Amino acid sequence: MTATLTESVPFLDLAAQQAEIVDEVMPVWQAQLESASFVGGPEVAAFEREYADYIGVRHVVGVSNGTDALELAYRAVGIQPGDEIIMPANTFIATAEAASRIGAVPVFVDVDDEYLLIDPDAVEAAITSRTRAIAPVHLFGQTAPMGLITALARRHGLAVVEDAAQSQGASGPSGRAGALGHVAATSFYPGKNLGAAGDAGAVMTDDDSIAALVRTLGAHGSSVKYVHDHIGVNARLDAVQASVLRAKLRRLEDWNAARRAAAERYAGLLGGLDGIRLPEGRPGNADVWHLYVVRVDDRDRVMADLGAAGIGTAIHYPTPVHLTEAYAHLGGRRGQLPVAEAAADRILSLPMFPHLTAQQQERVTAVLRFSATG
């Protein structure tokens, strides 16, 4: 495929992924229709086992979506109403939303300027007598500074709940994302590195009791039908999504390698240009480039120029969570978390997906160079 000077470039191409797996998945879906096996069952169990082996944990519990996964993970480590959970302000609102749904209080902290990941010094400064957990977010495809975070947690007796929704396959110095805290939650929303054909998620842990509680809570608080030990929720993974995830998991390493190659091409095409700040990787991290996020001045104008040229872009995220209207009641104010706030005004996510071609990237970078530096 060759891109022309006028060809549009999508921000994300999910159709290419689906085309790669369709012949493998359709017979499984047909069998599921014939057997009427829709919720749980062998496909879900097989995916949980395969993903656990891939991540390097004892347990994976498939659930309905990433937000439910976070809520169940928070509950499983004992978070109670009024407890505080420290998390970065530069994240999707679900990290906080899941805490609020169980009456916990999200405490937002700043990120570092180099990688836009949670700042361990800011975490330590935010710990109070009400803090019960830290929720580091593995953002844009690379892991948070987990060595420092877990050391802080041990020192203060806190749980570590990883938000691993953007990091399937990423690793840090001590292992893969999802296997670095007490428990982790992930989303398999279609646009993720490992995405379903709809909503899906999972909770990962090495702790037998946490895994058992998550499974019970996600099935109406019941481990035996009609015996309810907890007030739970309905958050089970369905078999249709599990079959898609199994097919895509078999391709995840190759797809992540393609993302890394695309990131290297972007760096080569954009490196050294004034007005464009490229993303960096933390030492010891193996980034899977869920997103390729640059920082540019006059971001909204540059984004509009790219859009006018038919190039898809996005902003992750335009408003730090502490400044959203949903969390105004916590008293967040501009200037409180300066790094996250400054980044929100400049960050721009470029097209990034496994099937992105070199020619498409050349078109993206040609327009970006002209707009941001011309």
Short mmCIF file of C-alpha atoms in Angstrom, two decimals:
data_model
loop_
_atom_site.label_atom_id
_atom_site.label_comp_id
_atom_site.label_asym_id
_atom_site.label_seq_id
_atom_site.Cartn_x
_atom_site.Cartn_y
_atom_site.Cartn_z
CA MET A 1 0.00 0.00 0.00
CA THR A 2 1.43 3.40 -0.98
CA ALA A 3 0.20 6.64 0.53
CA THR A 4 -0.30 9.58 -1.79
CA LEU A 5 0.03 13.24 -0.93
CA THR A 6 -3.73 13.45 -0.50
CA GLU A 7 -4.49 10.08 1.09
CA SER A 8 -6.15 10.19 4.51
CA VAL A 9 -4.49 8.40 7.40
CA PRO A 10 -6.76 7.11 10.18
CA PHE A 11 -5.84 7.52 13.81
CA LEU A 12 -6.61 3.83 14.32
CA ASP A 13 -7.37 0.99 11.90
CA LEU A 14 -9.36 -1.70 13.71
CA ALA A 15 -10.66 -3.22 10.48
CA ALA A 16 -7.17 -4.43 9.56
CA GLN A 17 -6.92 -6.30 12.86
CA GLN A 18 -10.32 -7.88 12.45
CA ALA A 19 -9.51 -8.97 8.89
CA GLU A 20 -6.46 -10.78 10.19
CA ILE A 21 -8.43 -12.91 12.66
CA VAL A 22 -11.83 -13.33 11.01
CA ASP A 23 -11.21 -16.78 9.52
CA GLU A 24 -10.02 -18.03 12.89
CA VAL A 25 -12.81 -16.54 14.96
CA MET A 26 -15.90 -17.16 12.84
CA PRO A 27 -15.96 -20.97 13.32
CA VAL A 28 -15.64 -20.44 17.08
CA TRP A 29 -18.55 -18.01 17.06
CA GLN A 30 -20.62 -20.48 15.07
CA ALA A 31 -19.89 -23.19 17.61
CA GLN A 32 -20.87 -20.84 20.42
CA LEU A 33 -24.18 -20.10 18.75
CA GLU A 34 -24.87 -23.79 18.31
CA SER A 35 -23.92 -24.68 21.88
CA ALA A 36 -25.52 -21.54 23.39
CA SER A 37 -22.37 -21.04 25.46
CA PHE A 38 -22.33 -17.27 25.84
CA VAL A 39 -21.18 -16.34 29.36
CA GLY A 40 -18.16 -17.99 30.91
CA GLY A 41 -17.41 -21.49 29.67
CA PRO A 42 -14.34 -23.01 28.04
CA GLU A 43 -13.40 -20.02 25.85
CA VAL A 44 -13.27 -17.70 28.84
CA ALA A 45 -11.35 -20.21 30.95
CA ALA A 46 -8.87 -20.79 28.13
CA PHE A 47 -8.28 -17.07 27.62
CA GLU A 48 -7.79 -16.49 31.35
CA ARG A 49 -5.19 -19.27 31.46
CA GLU A 50 -3.38 -18.11 28.33
CA TYR A 51 -3.26 -14.47 29.38
CA ALA A 52 -2.06 -15.41 32.86
CA ASP A 53 0.80 -17.36 31.28
CA TYR A 54 1.60 -14.44 29.00
CA ILE A 55 1.64 -11.84 31.79
CA GLY A 56 3.36 -14.12 34.27
CA VAL A 57 0.74 -14.21 37.04
CA ARG A 58 -1.12 -17.01 38.78
CA HIS A 59 -4.59 -15.67 38.10
CA VAL A 60 -6.51 -13.73 35.45
CA VAL A 61 -10.22 -13.12 35.98
CA GLY A 62 -12.02 -11.97 32.85
CA VAL A 63 -14.60 -9.25 33.44
CA SER A 64 -16.98 -7.07 31.47
CA ASN A 65 -14.81 -3.97 30.97
CA GLY A 66 -11.81 -2.08 32.32
CA THR A 67 -13.74 0.18 34.68
CA ASP A 68 -15.39 -2.81 36.35
CA ALA A 69 -11.96 -4.43 36.54
CA LEU A 70 -10.61 -1.44 38.47
CA GLU A 71 -13.58 -1.35 40.83
CA LEU A 72 -13.28 -5.07 41.57
CA ALA A 73 -9.52 -4.75 42.10
CA TYR A 74 -10.00 -1.85 44.52
CA ARG A 75 -12.64 -3.77 46.43
CA ALA A 76 -10.58 -6.94 46.53
CA VAL A 77 -7.68 -5.23 48.32
CA GLY A 78 -10.07 -3.94 50.96
CA ILE A 79 -10.75 -0.36 49.88
CA GLN A 80 -13.65 1.04 51.89
CA PRO A 81 -15.77 4.20 51.59
CA GLY A 82 -13.69 7.20 52.62
CA ASP A 83 -10.35 5.53 51.92
CA GLU A 84 -7.93 7.45 49.72
CA ILE A 85 -6.34 6.08 46.56
CA ILE A 86 -3.43 8.05 45.09
CA MET A 87 -3.35 8.20 41.29
CA PRO A 88 -1.96 10.43 38.52
CA ALA A 89 -4.05 13.31 37.18
CA ASN A 90 -2.95 12.46 33.63
CA THR A 91 -5.13 9.41 33.10
CA PHE A 92 -8.51 8.41 31.74
CA ILE A 93 -11.26 9.22 34.21
CA ALA A 94 -12.02 5.50 34.78
CA THR A 95 -9.05 5.23 37.17
CA ALA A 96 -10.83 7.68 39.46
CA GLU A 97 -14.39 6.78 38.53
CA ALA A 98 -13.96 3.21 39.74
CA ALA A 99 -12.79 4.52 43.11
CA SER A 100 -15.72 6.91 43.38
CA ARG A 101 -18.19 4.15 42.60
CA ILE A 102 -17.25 2.39 45.84
CA GLY A 103 -17.11 5.58 47.91
CA ALA A 104 -13.34 5.89 47.95
CA VAL A 105 -11.59 9.22 47.39
CA PRO A 106 -9.21 9.65 44.46
CA VAL A 107 -6.18 11.76 45.34
CA PHE A 108 -4.60 13.19 42.21
CA VAL A 109 -0.87 13.78 41.95
CA ASP A 110 1.39 15.17 39.27
CA VAL A 111 3.42 13.31 36.67
CA ASP A 112 7.06 13.64 35.69
CA ASP A 113 7.91 15.88 32.76
CA GLU A 114 10.02 13.34 30.88
CA TYR A 115 7.57 10.43 30.53
CA LEU A 116 4.27 11.86 31.85
CA LEU A 117 4.03 8.94 34.30
CA ILE A 118 3.07 9.16 37.97
CA ASP A 119 5.72 10.99 40.01
CA PRO A 120 6.83 8.91 43.03
CA ASP A 121 7.89 12.04 44.95
CA ALA A 122 4.41 13.47 44.47
CA VAL A 123 2.93 10.17 45.65
CA GLU A 124 4.96 10.20 48.84
CA ALA A 125 3.96 13.80 49.57
CA ALA A 126 0.27 12.90 49.17
CA ILE A 127 0.19 9.97 51.62
CA THR A 128 -2.02 10.57 54.66
CA SER A 129 -3.48 8.46 57.44
CA ARG A 130 -6.45 7.76 55.13
CA THR A 131 -4.38 6.47 52.20
CA ARG A 132 -4.99 2.80 51.51
CA ALA A 133 -3.66 2.27 47.99
CA ILE A 134 -1.61 3.66 45.12
CA ALA A 135 -2.94 3.26 41.58
CA PRO A 136 -0.05 3.78 39.15
CA VAL A 137 -1.11 4.03 35.52
CA HIS A 138 1.00 2.41 32.81
CA LEU A 139 0.42 5.18 30.31
CA PHE A 140 0.72 5.30 26.52
CA GLY A 141 2.27 1.82 26.45
CA GLN A 142 5.02 1.92 29.05
CA THR A 143 5.10 0.96 32.70
CA ALA A 144 5.09 3.41 35.56
CA PRO A 145 8.15 3.56 37.88
CA MET A 146 7.04 0.49 39.77
CA GLY A 147 10.24 -0.12 41.73
CA LEU A 148 9.87 3.23 43.47
CA ILE A 149 6.10 2.89 43.82
CA THR A 150 6.19 -0.58 45.36
CA ALA A 151 8.96 0.48 47.75
CA LEU A 152 6.79 3.38 48.91
CA ALA A 153 3.82 1.06 49.31
CA ARG A 154 5.80 -1.40 51.42
CA ARG A 155 7.11 1.38 53.63
CA HIS A 156 3.62 2.73 54.29
CA GLY A 157 1.65 -0.52 54.25
CA LEU A 158 -0.35 0.33 51.12
CA ALA A 159 -1.81 -1.78 48.35
CA VAL A 160 -0.64 -1.25 44.77
CA VAL A 161 -3.39 -1.51 42.14
CA GLU A 162 -1.98 -1.21 38.62
CA ASP A 163 -4.06 0.41 35.91
CA ALA A 164 -2.69 -1.60 32.99
CA ALA A 165 -5.29 -0.66 30.38
CA GLN A 166 -2.74 0.82 27.96
CA SER A 167 0.07 -1.67 28.40
CA GLN A 168 -0.70 -5.21 27.23
CA GLY A 169 2.74 -6.70 26.64
CA ALA A 170 4.73 -3.82 28.12
CA SER A 171 7.38 -4.60 30.68
CA GLY A 172 9.64 -2.88 33.16
CA PRO A 173 12.82 -3.95 34.93
CA SER A 174 10.99 -6.44 37.15
CA GLY A 175 8.40 -7.94 34.77
CA ARG A 176 5.36 -7.34 32.63
CA ALA A 177 2.74 -4.72 33.32
CA GLY A 178 -0.05 -6.40 35.24
CA ALA A 179 2.32 -8.49 37.33
CA LEU A 180 4.07 -5.72 39.27
CA GLY A 181 1.64 -4.85 42.09
CA HIS A 182 -0.74 -6.62 44.44
CA VAL A 183 -3.40 -6.65 41.74
CA ALA A 184 -3.88 -5.11 38.31
CA ALA A 185 -6.81 -4.15 36.12
CA THR A 186 -6.88 -3.88 32.37
CA SER A 187 -9.27 -2.97 29.60
CA PHE A 188 -9.68 -4.83 26.33
CA TYR A 189 -11.65 -2.03 24.69
CA PRO A 190 -11.27 -2.49 20.91
CA GLY A 191 -8.59 0.19 20.51
CA LYS A 192 -6.19 -1.33 23.05
CA ASN A 193 -3.06 -3.25 22.04
CA LEU A 194 -5.09 -6.36 22.89
CA GLY A 195 -8.65 -5.40 22.07
CA ALA A 196 -11.94 -7.29 21.98
CA ALA A 197 -14.81 -6.79 19.55
CA GLY A 198 -16.65 -4.82 22.21
CA ASP A 199 -16.16 -4.14 25.90
CA ALA A 200 -14.06 -6.52 27.98
CA GLY A 201 -11.50 -6.40 30.77
CA ALA A 202 -9.58 -8.46 33.29
CA VAL A 203 -8.09 -8.46 36.76
CA MET A 204 -4.62 -9.99 37.24
CA THR A 205 -2.96 -11.10 40.48
CA ASP A 206 -0.69 -13.66 42.10
CA ASP A 207 -2.83 -13.63 45.24
CA ASP A 208 -5.25 -16.58 45.44
CA SER A 209 -7.62 -14.84 47.85
CA ILE A 210 -7.79 -11.64 45.77
CA ALA A 211 -8.54 -13.64 42.64
CA ALA A 212 -11.27 -15.63 44.35
CA LEU A 213 -12.87 -12.49 45.76
CA VAL A 214 -12.79 -10.71 42.39
CA ARG A 215 -14.46 -13.68 40.73
CA THR A 216 -17.13 -13.79 43.43
CA LEU A 217 -17.77 -10.04 43.45
CA GLY A 218 -18.10 -10.01 39.67
CA ALA A 219 -20.78 -12.71 39.78
CA HIS A 220 -23.28 -10.96 42.06
CA GLY A 221 -21.20 -11.78 45.14
CA SER A 222 -21.77 -15.47 44.62
CA SER A 223 -19.39 -18.39 44.25
CA VAL A 224 -22.24 -20.91 44.50
CA LYS A 225 -25.45 -20.24 42.58
CA TYR A 226 -28.01 -18.39 44.70
CA VAL A 227 -25.63 -18.24 47.66
CA HIS A 228 -24.52 -14.62 48.02
CA ASP A 229 -21.75 -13.81 50.46
CA HIS A 230 -21.18 -10.25 49.26
CA ILE A 231 -23.05 -7.46 47.54
CA GLY A 232 -21.49 -7.84 44.14
CA VAL A 233 -22.04 -6.72 40.57
CA ASN A 234 -22.65 -8.39 37.23
CA ALA A 235 -19.25 -8.04 35.56
CA ARG A 236 -18.55 -11.30 33.76
CA LEU A 237 -16.61 -11.71 30.53
CA ASP A 238 -18.64 -13.21 27.71
CA ALA A 239 -17.40 -16.05 25.56
CA VAL A 240 -17.65 -14.16 22.26
CA GLN A 241 -15.14 -11.58 23.46
CA ALA A 242 -12.89 -14.26 24.92
CA SER A 243 -12.62 -15.97 21.55
CA VAL A 244 -11.55 -12.71 19.89
CA LEU A 245 -9.03 -12.05 22.63
CA ARG A 246 -7.53 -15.52 22.29
CA ALA A 247 -7.00 -15.00 18.55
CA LYS A 248 -5.48 -11.57 19.06
CA LEU A 249 -3.29 -12.70 21.96
CA ARG A 250 -1.56 -15.11 19.59
CA ARG A 251 -0.61 -12.08 17.47
CA LEU A 252 0.11 -9.59 20.23
CA GLU A 253 3.89 -9.92 20.24
CA ASP A 254 4.06 -9.39 16.48
CA TRP A 255 1.65 -6.47 16.65
CA ASN A 256 3.60 -4.85 19.48
CA ALA A 257 6.81 -5.31 17.49
CA ALA A 258 5.13 -3.50 14.58
CA ARG A 259 4.19 -0.66 16.93
CA ARG A 260 7.81 -0.41 18.10
CA ALA A 261 8.99 -0.26 14.50
CA ALA A 262 6.47 2.51 13.80
CA ALA A 263 7.69 4.45 16.84
CA GLU A 264 11.26 4.17 15.59
CA ARG A 265 10.18 5.49 12.19
CA TYR A 266 8.42 8.44 13.80
CA ALA A 267 11.55 9.21 15.83
CA GLY A 268 13.68 9.10 12.70
CA LEU A 269 11.31 11.32 10.74
CA LEU A 270 10.71 13.87 13.50
CA GLY A 271 13.88 13.80 15.59
CA GLY A 272 15.75 17.05 16.13
CA LEU A 273 12.97 19.34 14.89
CA ASP A 274 12.28 22.53 16.80
CA GLY A 275 8.73 22.79 18.07
CA ILE A 276 8.10 19.04 18.30
CA ARG A 277 8.95 17.16 21.50
CA LEU A 278 9.04 13.41 21.02
CA PRO A 279 8.06 10.81 23.64
CA GLU A 280 10.82 9.12 25.62
CA GLY A 281 11.10 5.68 27.18
CA ARG A 282 12.11 5.10 30.80
CA PRO A 283 15.36 3.14 31.19
CA GLY A 284 14.59 -0.57 31.54
CA ASN A 285 11.13 -0.28 29.98
CA ALA A 286 9.98 -2.18 26.92
CA ASP A 287 7.34 0.17 25.53
CA VAL A 288 4.49 -1.24 23.45
CA TRP A 289 3.47 2.18 22.10
CA HIS A 290 -0.25 2.04 22.70
CA LEU A 291 -0.10 5.72 21.78
CA TYR A 292 2.54 7.89 20.15
CA VAL A 293 2.21 11.21 21.95
CA VAL A 294 4.21 14.25 20.88
CA ARG A 295 4.15 17.70 22.43
CA VAL A 296 3.76 20.76 20.20
CA ASP A 297 3.12 24.45 20.68
CA ASP A 298 -0.22 25.81 19.45
CA ARG A 299 -1.51 22.24 19.60
CA ASP A 300 -5.09 22.97 18.60
CA ARG A 301 -4.01 24.72 15.40
CA VAL A 302 -1.60 21.89 14.54
CA MET A 303 -4.32 19.34 15.19
CA ALA A 304 -6.69 21.26 12.94
CA ASP A 305 -4.07 21.35 10.17
CA LEU A 306 -3.61 17.59 10.39
CA GLY A 307 -7.35 17.07 10.35
CA ALA A 308 -7.75 19.26 7.30
CA ALA A 309 -5.17 17.06 5.57
CA GLY A 310 -7.17 13.94 6.40
CA ILE A 311 -4.91 12.75 9.21
CA GLY A 312 -6.57 11.41 12.35
CA THR A 313 -5.23 12.53 15.72
CA ALA A 314 -6.44 12.59 19.32
CA ILE A 315 -5.57 14.09 22.71
CA HIS A 316 -4.85 11.82 25.69
CA TYR A 317 -6.02 13.70 27.69
CA PRO A 318 -7.24 17.29 27.14
CA THR A 319 -8.16 17.90 30.79
CA PRO A 320 -6.34 16.42 33.79
CA VAL A 321 -8.87 14.62 35.93
CA HIS A 322 -8.52 16.97 38.90
CA LEU A 323 -9.81 19.82 36.69
CA THR A 324 -12.83 17.98 35.28
CA GLU A 325 -16.30 19.08 36.32
CA ALA A 326 -16.96 15.58 37.67
CA TYR A 327 -14.30 16.11 40.35
CA ALA A 328 -14.83 19.80 41.05
CA HIS A 329 -16.13 18.81 44.50
CA LEU A 330 -12.60 17.78 45.48
CA GLY A 331 -11.38 21.34 45.06
CA GLY A 332 -8.89 20.84 42.27
CA ARG A 333 -7.59 24.09 40.84
CA ARG A 334 -5.41 25.15 37.94
CA GLY A 335 -1.78 25.44 38.97
CA GLN A 336 -2.09 22.61 41.49
CA LEU A 337 -0.43 19.98 39.28
CA PRO A 338 1.64 22.03 36.86
CA VAL A 339 3.32 19.29 34.81
CA ALA A 340 0.10 17.46 33.96
CA GLU A 341 -1.64 20.75 33.24
CA ALA A 342 1.11 22.05 30.95
CA ALA A 343 1.26 18.74 29.11
CA ALA A 344 -2.50 18.72 28.56
CA ASP A 345 -2.19 21.91 26.53
CA ARG A 346 0.53 20.49 24.24
CA ILE A 347 0.09 16.73 23.86
CA LEU A 348 -1.05 15.28 20.55
CA SER A 349 -1.48 11.59 19.76
CA LEU A 350 -0.45 10.65 16.23
CA PRO A 351 -1.75 7.65 14.27
CA MET A 352 -0.42 4.44 15.84
CA PHE A 353 -1.54 0.89 15.10
CA PRO A 354 0.17 -2.35 14.04
CA HIS A 355 -0.77 -2.04 10.37
CA LEU A 356 0.43 1.56 10.00
CA THR A 357 2.66 1.77 6.93
CA ALA A 358 5.90 3.69 6.45
CA GLN A 359 4.26 5.65 3.64
CA GLN A 360 1.38 6.66 5.91
CA GLN A 361 3.86 7.83 8.54
CA GLU A 362 5.77 9.85 5.97
CA ARG A 363 2.55 11.65 5.10
CA VAL A 364 1.71 12.27 8.78
CA THR A 365 5.15 13.65 9.53
CA ALA A 366 5.32 15.80 6.40
CA VAL A 367 2.13 17.62 7.40
CA LEU A 368 3.17 17.79 11.06
CA ARG A 369 6.60 19.22 10.22
CA PHE A 370 5.07 21.91 8.00
CA SER A 371 2.43 22.85 10.58
CA ALA A 372 4.53 22.71 13.76
CA THR A 373 7.83 24.10 12.47
CA GLY A 374 6.92 26.03 9.33
#
